[in-house]
Amino acid sequence: MDPRSTADPASSSTSTHSTTTTSPTPTPSPSSLRKRVLSIDTSSRDSRGSPGRERESKARQEEEEEESVMASAAASEAERERDVEAAVPVPMSPAGRLFRETNFNCYIVAVIGLGARVDVAAARAGLEATLVRHPRFCSVQVSDEASKRAKPRWVRTTVNLDDHLIFPELDPTATSASPDQVIEDYMSTLSTQPMDHSRPLWELHVLDFPTSEAAATVAVRMHHSLGDGISLLSLLIACTRSAADPARLPALPPAPARRDGPVYARRRPPLSAGIVALAAWAWSYLVLALHTLVDVACFVATSLFLRDARTPLMGTEGVEFRRKRFVHCTLSLDDVKLVKNAMKCTVNDVLVGVTSAALSRYYFRKENDTNSEKRTRRKHIRVRSALLVNIRKTPGLHVLAEMMNSNKNNVARWGNLIGYIVLPFRIAMFHDPLEYIRQGKRTVDRKKSSLEAIFTYWSGNLIVKLFGIKTAAALCHGMLANTTLSFSSMVGPAEKVEFYGHPIEYIAPSVYGHPHALTVHYQSYMNIIKLVLAVDDAQFPDAHQLLDDFAESLRLIRQAASTKS
């Protein structure tokens, strides 16, 4: 990927777009994906065999309905134009500006498997009524090039949906013979394509052919400056409805009754609890301060010079510009919960442990390390992950739905309100598979007693204000380049949902554009967990074998947990 083309606000595309007053018309680029303008047949149905008077009556009725639809569309367009004219430009957040930088030009992608072929008319109507009305999804990024101090802003524009709905022309022989491979190759190619910054930075790619898991597939691509992954996924879920009751927003798993960690600080016990309880409460804050100091020092050192050891998992210089491959598999949420209950830990603890086990299997196989004594001597190998942490309450689905319905900014704190933590993984071959879960729980518990994520968020904003976005981007890029991988997990709907009338079979989100050769993401939905790996296409030709390592690691851990009690 050419880093200059991805960062250029006037990046090109082959389709015609709506004219705005904020950016010049881009020059077409042959490297862009082909886009086909969507046309809907609105001609009258055949009425042969009907009496003449009945045909005339039906024709008049259809004309009246068409005029009513056109009037409604015109009124909606006029309302949108008024909203665009009245909207006040919104300054971009520091994190949003960070994701615009040349070496940090990040995109979020989500592959969504559907249980039915795509009804284009229903999808268009749904997008017009929801996503297109969201403030970020109908805005463009504008900056005053003449002033170096001017901050980029979000400016409302009129959205032409045909610019964002993409129907690629694929080989029908390939889509019939190897549909899963076609989807995988298409998404990999998409990671090398720039996005046109003269339009709102999102696309919906329609791949309307059956695969092994779905009747059709849609792929959503959004620039990371639109918001963090949690907000964007919540927004997509707010566009869905319960399959059991299409009038209702989907149900999410209930939040834990009590959340541990510094963000949800423990209340001071009453004096009647005794001196021991009060001392324990005070000690917890001393531990919090100590852990925060250590983690902050480690984070700063990582941004500047502290680099992970070279392993087959770590990317090389320039990896953020290279082609990525997105592969995924389905894991059982029930299996994860069985391990969670047996080990008295959380789902995230289990996922961290499974990841450590899988990376260990992959590492020792790649190193041809079959000697057990050698493995024992090298069992203290550590690789580190950059983990994004949401530092504010996630906007509720009803709040996001209201934001789209009203087409106005409201109380939801939108944007990239995220901090980083450095999460270590142990590379080792344990005889007891459950040891990976114990190690994972200790690691997660340790990170919970630290304010590292809060520090990285606020210090990042401070660095932008004092030294500028270039310095902040260099430090953030250094932190990622000196670690081995990215890791994240998100909770999805607990019930089957529909996306504009299309039942969803699975959701597989990921990200690319950052300096990691490996990104691990877990996404729950109903009773499954989608494991999604984004890998450097050249460095990981065996990406599917790495997927198998995750599945086998969970199987062995589950088997050990089932015999534990």
XYZ file of C-alpha atoms in Angstrom:
565
model
C 0.000 0.000 0.000
C 1.247 3.447 -0.827
C 1.190 5.363 2.462
C 0.783 8.652 0.690
C -2.317 7.554 -1.162
C -4.041 6.350 2.006
C -3.431 9.561 3.863
C -4.382 11.887 1.054
C -7.715 13.554 1.826
C -8.469 13.527 -1.898
C -7.936 9.786 -2.365
C -9.742 8.676 -5.486
C -12.457 6.236 -6.435
C -13.942 5.196 -9.736
C -17.573 6.062 -9.087
C -19.224 9.458 -9.495
C -19.932 11.196 -6.186
C -22.061 13.985 -4.903
C -20.605 17.472 -5.132
C -19.634 19.170 -1.886
C -18.321 22.582 -1.155
C -15.543 21.273 1.043
C -13.348 19.188 -1.273
C -12.410 19.174 -4.963
C -13.612 16.418 -7.279
C -11.123 13.532 -7.062
C -9.329 12.137 -10.073
C -10.411 8.562 -10.875
C -7.894 5.889 -9.908
C -7.628 2.526 -11.678
C -6.617 0.870 -8.412
C -9.969 1.568 -6.763
C -12.604 -1.132 -6.448
C -15.248 -1.139 -9.177
C -18.549 0.315 -8.089
C -21.832 -0.123 -9.888
C -24.620 2.387 -9.548
C -27.667 0.782 -8.029
C -30.881 1.013 -10.031
C -34.310 -0.039 -8.822
C -37.026 -1.011 -11.281
C -40.093 1.091 -10.490
C -42.081 0.169 -13.601
C -45.715 -0.910 -13.260
C -46.570 -4.595 -12.971
C -48.026 -6.392 -16.008
C -51.831 -6.129 -16.043
C -52.639 -8.188 -19.121
C -56.061 -9.807 -19.096
C -57.653 -7.139 -16.887
C -60.590 -5.023 -18.076
C -59.660 -1.618 -19.489
C -61.350 0.337 -16.717
C -59.595 -1.733 -14.042
C -56.245 -1.144 -15.762
C -56.882 2.596 -15.864
C -57.882 2.622 -12.197
C -54.788 0.664 -11.223
C -52.598 2.946 -13.319
C -54.049 6.039 -11.617
C -53.555 4.410 -8.217
C -49.932 3.559 -9.021
C -49.328 7.105 -10.279
C -50.745 8.521 -7.045
C -48.597 6.147 -4.956
C -45.511 7.065 -6.978
C -46.237 10.786 -6.560
C -46.711 10.239 -2.820
C -43.393 8.379 -2.550
C -41.618 11.062 -4.577
C -43.111 13.805 -2.441
C -42.093 11.999 0.729
C -38.563 11.496 -0.617
C -38.360 15.144 -1.628
C -39.512 16.257 1.812
C -36.958 13.968 3.455
C -34.209 15.294 1.186
C -35.229 18.875 1.904
C -35.161 18.177 5.634
C -31.701 16.665 5.293
C -30.484 19.658 3.291
C -31.738 21.985 6.051
C -29.954 19.873 8.655
C -26.740 20.033 6.614
C -26.956 23.814 6.277
C -27.789 24.304 9.953
C -25.173 21.889 11.305
C -22.234 23.454 13.100
C -18.789 22.000 12.277
C -17.480 19.790 15.094
C -13.728 19.678 15.870
C -12.155 16.253 15.527
C -10.940 14.596 18.707
C -7.180 14.076 19.195
C -7.612 10.322 18.715
C -9.642 10.911 15.555
C -6.857 13.125 14.203
C -4.312 10.478 15.163
C -6.012 7.918 12.931
C -5.564 10.269 9.967
C -1.770 10.192 10.135
C 0.189 8.585 7.297
C 1.691 5.784 9.372
C -1.453 5.300 11.466
C -4.208 5.344 8.843
C -6.539 2.786 10.431
C -9.781 1.222 9.208
C -12.372 -0.949 10.923
C -13.937 -3.746 8.869
C -16.817 -6.035 9.789
C -17.866 -9.068 7.763
C -21.509 -9.893 8.465
C -23.001 -13.198 7.332
C -26.702 -13.027 6.451
C -29.297 -15.793 6.523
C -31.042 -14.563 3.351
C -30.096 -13.079 0.008
C -29.829 -9.297 0.018
C -33.021 -7.312 -0.561
C -31.421 -4.193 -2.027
C -34.507 -1.992 -1.734
C -34.966 -2.884 1.949
C -31.269 -2.318 2.651
C -31.329 1.098 0.979
C -34.436 2.144 2.879
C -32.917 0.966 6.162
C -29.637 2.799 5.568
C -31.469 5.999 4.638
C -33.522 5.829 7.819
C -30.667 5.019 10.207
C -26.954 4.979 9.414
C -27.009 7.818 6.881
C -28.611 10.066 9.504
C -25.860 9.567 12.082
C -23.782 12.785 12.453
C -20.452 11.099 11.681
C -21.786 9.049 8.779
C -23.059 12.148 6.958
C -19.968 14.311 7.581
C -16.610 14.823 5.883
C -13.273 15.767 7.394
C -12.204 19.303 6.531
C -8.996 21.096 7.479
C -7.638 24.523 6.605
C -4.408 23.738 4.768
C -3.395 27.417 4.844
C -3.255 27.441 8.645
C -1.007 24.940 10.422
C -2.802 25.531 13.720
C -6.273 24.946 12.337
C -7.848 21.770 13.703
C -9.642 19.348 11.345
C -13.408 19.484 11.674
C -16.427 17.336 10.895
C -18.668 19.153 8.417
C -22.084 17.866 7.381
C -22.635 17.023 3.725
C -25.354 15.455 1.600
C -24.907 11.691 1.313
C -25.352 9.980 -2.041
C -26.019 6.384 -1.040
C -24.834 5.074 -4.397
C -21.333 6.216 -3.440
C -21.351 3.971 -0.365
C -23.185 0.851 -1.577
C -20.648 -1.222 -3.528
C -21.492 -4.246 -5.668
C -18.219 -5.807 -6.856
C -18.166 -7.700 -10.152
C -16.711 -11.091 -9.229
C -16.060 -14.209 -11.263
C -19.273 -16.317 -11.008
C -17.266 -19.517 -11.485
C -15.122 -18.691 -8.460
C -18.085 -17.645 -6.301
C -19.722 -21.000 -7.049
C -16.627 -23.181 -6.606
C -14.914 -21.490 -3.637
C -17.210 -18.813 -2.156
C -15.425 -18.666 1.217
C -12.084 -18.129 -0.486
C -13.582 -15.393 -2.678
C -14.809 -13.516 0.408
C -11.415 -13.882 2.083
C -9.506 -12.727 -1.033
C -11.877 -9.811 -1.568
C -11.440 -8.550 1.995
C -7.685 -8.930 1.652
C -7.729 -6.826 -1.520
C -9.904 -4.265 0.245
C -7.128 -3.708 2.797
C -4.952 -2.257 0.017
C -7.567 0.145 -1.344
C -7.679 3.813 -0.241
C -10.932 5.491 0.725
C -12.167 8.726 -0.811
C -11.892 11.383 1.922
C -14.130 13.806 0.032
C -17.104 11.674 1.141
C -18.228 10.309 4.501
C -15.717 7.591 5.368
C -17.774 4.415 5.251
C -18.748 1.771 2.707
C -21.084 -1.224 2.563
C -19.898 -3.969 0.193
C -22.619 -6.401 -0.928
C -21.405 -9.939 -1.727
C -24.713 -11.538 -2.627
C -23.850 -15.225 -3.026
C -24.031 -18.166 -0.579
C -21.038 -19.359 1.458
C -20.555 -22.242 3.873
C -21.953 -20.144 6.746
C -24.382 -17.686 5.178
C -26.767 -17.097 2.282
C -25.084 -13.745 1.548
C -22.416 -11.495 3.018
C -22.037 -7.767 3.560
C -18.762 -6.121 4.544
C -18.752 -2.766 6.303
C -15.586 -0.650 6.069
C -15.258 2.490 8.202
C -12.355 4.801 8.873
C -11.224 4.567 12.493
C -11.504 8.351 12.878
C -15.301 7.922 12.886
C -15.103 6.389 16.338
C -13.635 3.578 18.408
C -14.539 -0.041 17.758
C -16.935 -0.294 20.689
C -18.946 2.756 19.588
C -19.023 1.684 15.936
C -20.070 -1.880 16.721
C -22.743 -0.542 19.093
C -23.940 1.706 16.282
C -24.221 -1.216 13.856
C -26.137 -3.218 16.460
C -28.447 -0.223 16.943
C -29.275 -0.596 13.234
C -30.522 -4.142 13.861
C -33.721 -5.443 15.405
C -34.623 -8.569 17.304
C -35.557 -11.434 14.979
C -38.223 -12.523 17.460
C -39.733 -9.020 17.607
C -38.679 -6.739 14.700
C -40.046 -3.704 16.545
C -37.548 -4.142 19.391
C -33.839 -3.374 19.662
C -31.701 -6.487 20.287
C -31.022 -7.682 23.814
C -27.421 -7.619 25.029
C -26.065 -9.905 27.762
C -26.695 -8.425 31.223
C -23.795 -6.502 32.740
C -22.106 -8.033 35.783
C -23.621 -7.023 39.103
C -20.236 -5.713 40.217
C -17.220 -4.750 38.115
C -13.779 -4.834 39.675
C -10.956 -2.485 38.898
C -9.891 1.109 39.423
C -12.448 2.698 37.095
C -15.237 1.293 39.252
C -13.598 2.263 42.552
C -14.544 0.479 45.710
C -16.517 2.528 48.202
C -14.983 3.237 51.570
C -16.360 0.784 54.116
C -18.304 2.244 57.056
C -16.478 2.861 60.328
C -18.469 0.058 61.877
C -16.655 -2.392 59.556
C -13.581 -2.109 61.726
C -9.976 -1.071 61.373
C -9.019 -4.109 59.293
C -11.577 -3.329 56.573
C -10.525 0.315 56.475
C -6.855 -0.648 56.271
C -7.580 -3.056 53.408
C -9.451 -0.317 51.557
C -6.568 2.156 52.000
C -4.043 -0.508 50.969
C -5.931 -1.157 47.736
C -5.376 2.476 46.725
C -1.686 2.271 47.561
C -1.423 -0.811 45.347
C -3.353 1.030 42.643
C -0.872 3.922 42.744
C 2.145 1.599 42.677
C 0.857 -0.494 39.791
C -0.039 2.634 37.847
C 3.471 4.071 38.263
C 5.064 0.808 37.106
C 2.713 0.434 34.126
C 3.114 4.044 33.054
C 6.909 3.739 33.195
C 6.739 0.550 31.132
C 4.361 2.169 28.649
C 6.621 5.203 28.166
C 9.667 2.963 27.767
C 7.795 0.873 25.189
C 6.880 3.983 23.200
C 10.543 5.034 23.135
C 12.785 1.959 23.084
C 11.559 -1.151 24.973
C 10.943 -3.685 22.210
C 9.664 -7.267 22.291
C 12.089 -10.008 21.288
C 11.950 -10.997 17.646
C 9.605 -13.960 17.143
C 7.657 -15.387 14.174
C 4.645 -13.454 15.506
C 6.159 -9.973 15.275
C 5.840 -7.751 12.230
C 8.631 -6.001 10.395
C 9.062 -2.357 9.446
C 6.321 -1.045 7.155
C 3.833 -3.784 8.061
C 1.056 -1.183 8.455
C 1.149 -0.508 4.700
C 1.094 -4.119 3.538
C -1.789 -6.338 2.481
C -3.727 -7.992 5.304
C -5.705 -11.210 5.348
C -8.775 -11.661 7.542
C -9.624 -15.211 8.613
C -12.152 -16.338 11.189
C -13.575 -19.423 12.848
C -16.445 -20.147 15.223
C -15.881 -21.102 18.852
C -18.510 -22.261 21.329
C -19.472 -19.706 23.960
C -20.792 -22.575 26.086
C -17.308 -24.144 26.087
C -15.792 -20.848 27.219
C -18.390 -20.497 29.979
C -17.745 -24.069 31.155
C -14.052 -23.200 31.627
C -15.005 -19.883 33.265
C -17.215 -21.591 35.826
C -14.712 -24.367 36.532
C -11.843 -21.908 37.050
C -13.974 -19.248 38.828
C -12.819 -16.498 36.491
C -14.288 -14.312 33.723
C -14.844 -14.902 30.019
C -12.031 -12.449 29.249
C -9.670 -14.415 31.512
C -10.455 -17.544 29.497
C -9.925 -15.781 26.161
C -6.556 -14.411 27.306
C -5.535 -17.912 28.404
C -6.677 -19.528 25.158
C -4.759 -16.907 23.182
C -1.594 -17.584 25.158
C -1.963 -21.333 24.566
C -2.560 -20.898 20.833
C 0.356 -18.510 20.344
C 2.587 -20.962 22.228
C 1.572 -23.852 19.975
C 2.235 -21.749 16.890
C 5.560 -20.413 18.181
C 7.092 -23.773 19.086
C 5.953 -25.340 15.829
C 7.481 -22.505 13.780
C 10.704 -22.743 15.775
C 10.792 -26.541 15.329
C 11.293 -26.670 19.076
C 10.468 -30.304 19.889
C 12.967 -30.796 22.701
C 11.120 -30.710 26.039
C 14.205 -29.555 27.977
C 14.699 -26.670 25.567
C 11.060 -25.699 25.964
C 11.438 -25.679 29.736
C 14.488 -23.421 29.571
C 12.647 -20.997 27.302
C 9.281 -21.047 29.081
C 9.651 -17.440 30.222
C 9.317 -15.995 26.698
C 6.942 -13.051 26.768
C 5.186 -11.285 23.951
C 3.110 -8.199 24.569
C -0.152 -7.017 23.132
C -1.543 -3.529 22.729
C -5.069 -3.577 24.114
C -7.576 -0.774 23.553
C -9.721 0.010 26.594
C -12.985 1.932 26.533
C -12.700 4.571 29.296
C -16.280 5.795 29.286
C -19.692 4.281 29.463
C -20.629 2.787 26.118
C -23.545 4.640 24.466
C -26.695 2.604 24.937
C -28.454 1.145 21.920
C -31.509 3.314 22.535
C -29.320 6.445 22.698
C -27.650 5.546 19.400
C -30.976 4.738 17.768
C -32.319 8.122 18.901
C -29.204 9.827 17.533
C -29.945 8.367 14.095
C -33.656 9.016 14.274
C -33.241 12.671 15.217
C -30.266 13.311 12.924
C -28.862 15.539 15.671
C -26.034 15.329 18.179
C -27.280 14.321 21.608
C -26.013 13.208 24.998
C -24.046 10.225 23.659
C -20.315 10.870 23.953
C -19.247 9.835 20.474
C -15.728 9.503 19.123
C -12.496 7.733 20.079
C -12.553 7.789 23.887
C -10.068 4.979 24.361
C -6.839 4.312 26.201
C -4.101 1.749 25.632
C -2.660 -0.845 27.975
C 0.237 -3.220 27.338
C -0.976 -6.774 28.014
C 1.693 -9.530 28.284
C 1.214 -13.114 27.074
C 3.334 -16.014 28.310
C 4.812 -18.279 25.613
C 5.285 -21.704 27.190
C 4.290 -25.360 26.874
C 2.513 -26.326 30.089
C 1.669 -29.955 30.854
C -1.589 -28.773 32.433
C -3.665 -26.806 29.863
C -5.480 -25.008 32.697
C -2.233 -23.284 33.638
C -2.800 -20.940 30.676
C -6.087 -19.857 32.289
C -4.425 -19.320 35.667
C -1.703 -17.234 34.034
C -4.310 -15.275 32.056
C -6.369 -14.549 35.171
C -3.310 -13.297 37.052
C -2.389 -11.042 34.144
C -5.879 -9.558 33.795
C -6.289 -9.095 37.571
C -2.983 -7.273 37.676
C -4.036 -4.889 34.891
C -7.355 -4.207 36.614
C -5.506 -2.654 39.547
C -3.914 0.069 37.420
C -4.926 3.374 35.855
C -2.736 2.776 32.793
C -5.595 3.206 30.303
C -6.749 6.467 31.915
C -3.190 7.790 31.876
C -2.578 6.933 28.216
C -5.815 8.626 27.140
C -5.280 11.905 28.999
C -1.534 12.029 28.383
C -2.183 11.497 24.680
C -4.497 14.518 24.623
C -1.924 16.546 26.546
C 0.874 15.631 24.121
C -1.305 16.683 21.176
C -1.944 20.077 22.796
C 1.685 20.695 23.797
C 3.679 19.126 20.982
C 1.223 18.508 18.142
C -0.375 15.520 16.464
C 2.853 14.426 14.711
C 4.640 13.838 18.025
C 1.649 11.999 19.490
C 1.398 9.811 16.380
C 5.126 8.992 16.532
C 4.889 7.914 20.183
C 1.750 5.841 19.608
C 3.254 4.232 16.516
C 6.412 3.447 18.502
C 4.432 1.755 21.266
C 2.634 -0.476 18.758
C 5.718 -1.215 16.678
C 7.601 -2.302 19.820
C 4.877 -4.771 20.842
C 3.954 -7.993 19.038
C 0.202 -8.010 18.456
C -3.162 -6.344 19.067
C -5.840 -8.033 21.164
C -9.485 -7.176 21.817
C -12.852 -8.738 22.625
C -16.376 -7.347 22.413
C -19.812 -8.503 23.471
C -22.549 -8.778 20.853
C -26.303 -9.470 20.944
C -27.472 -12.393 23.072
C -30.278 -13.210 20.619
C -30.655 -13.558 16.878
C -31.016 -10.186 15.179
C -31.944 -8.848 11.745
C -30.055 -6.253 9.728
C -32.736 -4.327 7.796
C -34.848 -7.474 7.624
C -31.929 -9.834 6.923
C -31.224 -12.379 9.708
C -27.584 -12.246 10.844
C -25.680 -15.524 11.120
C -22.380 -14.123 12.402
C -20.434 -10.889 12.955
C -16.665 -10.853 12.320
C -15.052 -7.418 12.936
C -11.374 -6.502 12.723
C -9.014 -3.590 12.047
C -6.017 -2.813 9.847
C -3.591 0.038 9.200
C -1.585 -0.220 12.456
C 1.983 -1.574 12.752
C 1.144 -5.153 13.801
C 1.393 -8.306 11.706
C -1.170 -10.057 13.938
C -4.442 -8.805 15.421
C -6.627 -11.114 17.526
C -10.280 -10.222 18.042
C -13.110 -12.123 19.751
C -16.738 -11.217 19.025
C -19.620 -12.916 20.830
C -23.049 -13.328 19.227
C -25.841 -15.511 20.622
C -24.128 -18.732 21.783
C -21.001 -18.447 19.626
C -17.752 -16.498 19.638
C -16.206 -15.471 16.353
C -12.426 -15.497 16.483
C -11.080 -13.102 13.833
C -7.398 -12.865 12.936
C -5.999 -10.051 10.811
C -2.534 -11.075 9.654
C 0.186 -9.838 7.345
C -0.577 -11.753 4.161
C 3.080 -12.490 3.409
C 4.258 -13.245 6.945
C 1.389 -15.628 7.808
C 0.764 -17.871 4.768
C -0.448 -20.461 7.313
C -3.119 -18.227 8.870
C -5.680 -21.034 8.852
C -3.292 -23.280 10.751
C -3.010 -20.546 13.385
C -6.823 -20.534 13.579
C -6.709 -24.296 14.178
C -4.245 -23.703 17.029
C -6.851 -21.532 18.769
C -9.610 -24.101 18.292
C -7.396 -26.956 19.493
C -6.214 -24.950 22.508
C -9.803 -24.283 23.601
C -10.664 -27.958 23.110
C -7.812 -29.117 25.337
C -8.552 -26.501 27.995
C -12.240 -27.376 28.009
C -11.437 -31.072 28.281
C -9.177 -30.413 31.264
C -11.782 -28.151 32.903
C -14.550 -30.756 32.516
C -12.513 -33.297 34.498
C -11.338 -30.794 37.122
C -14.231 -31.161 39.521
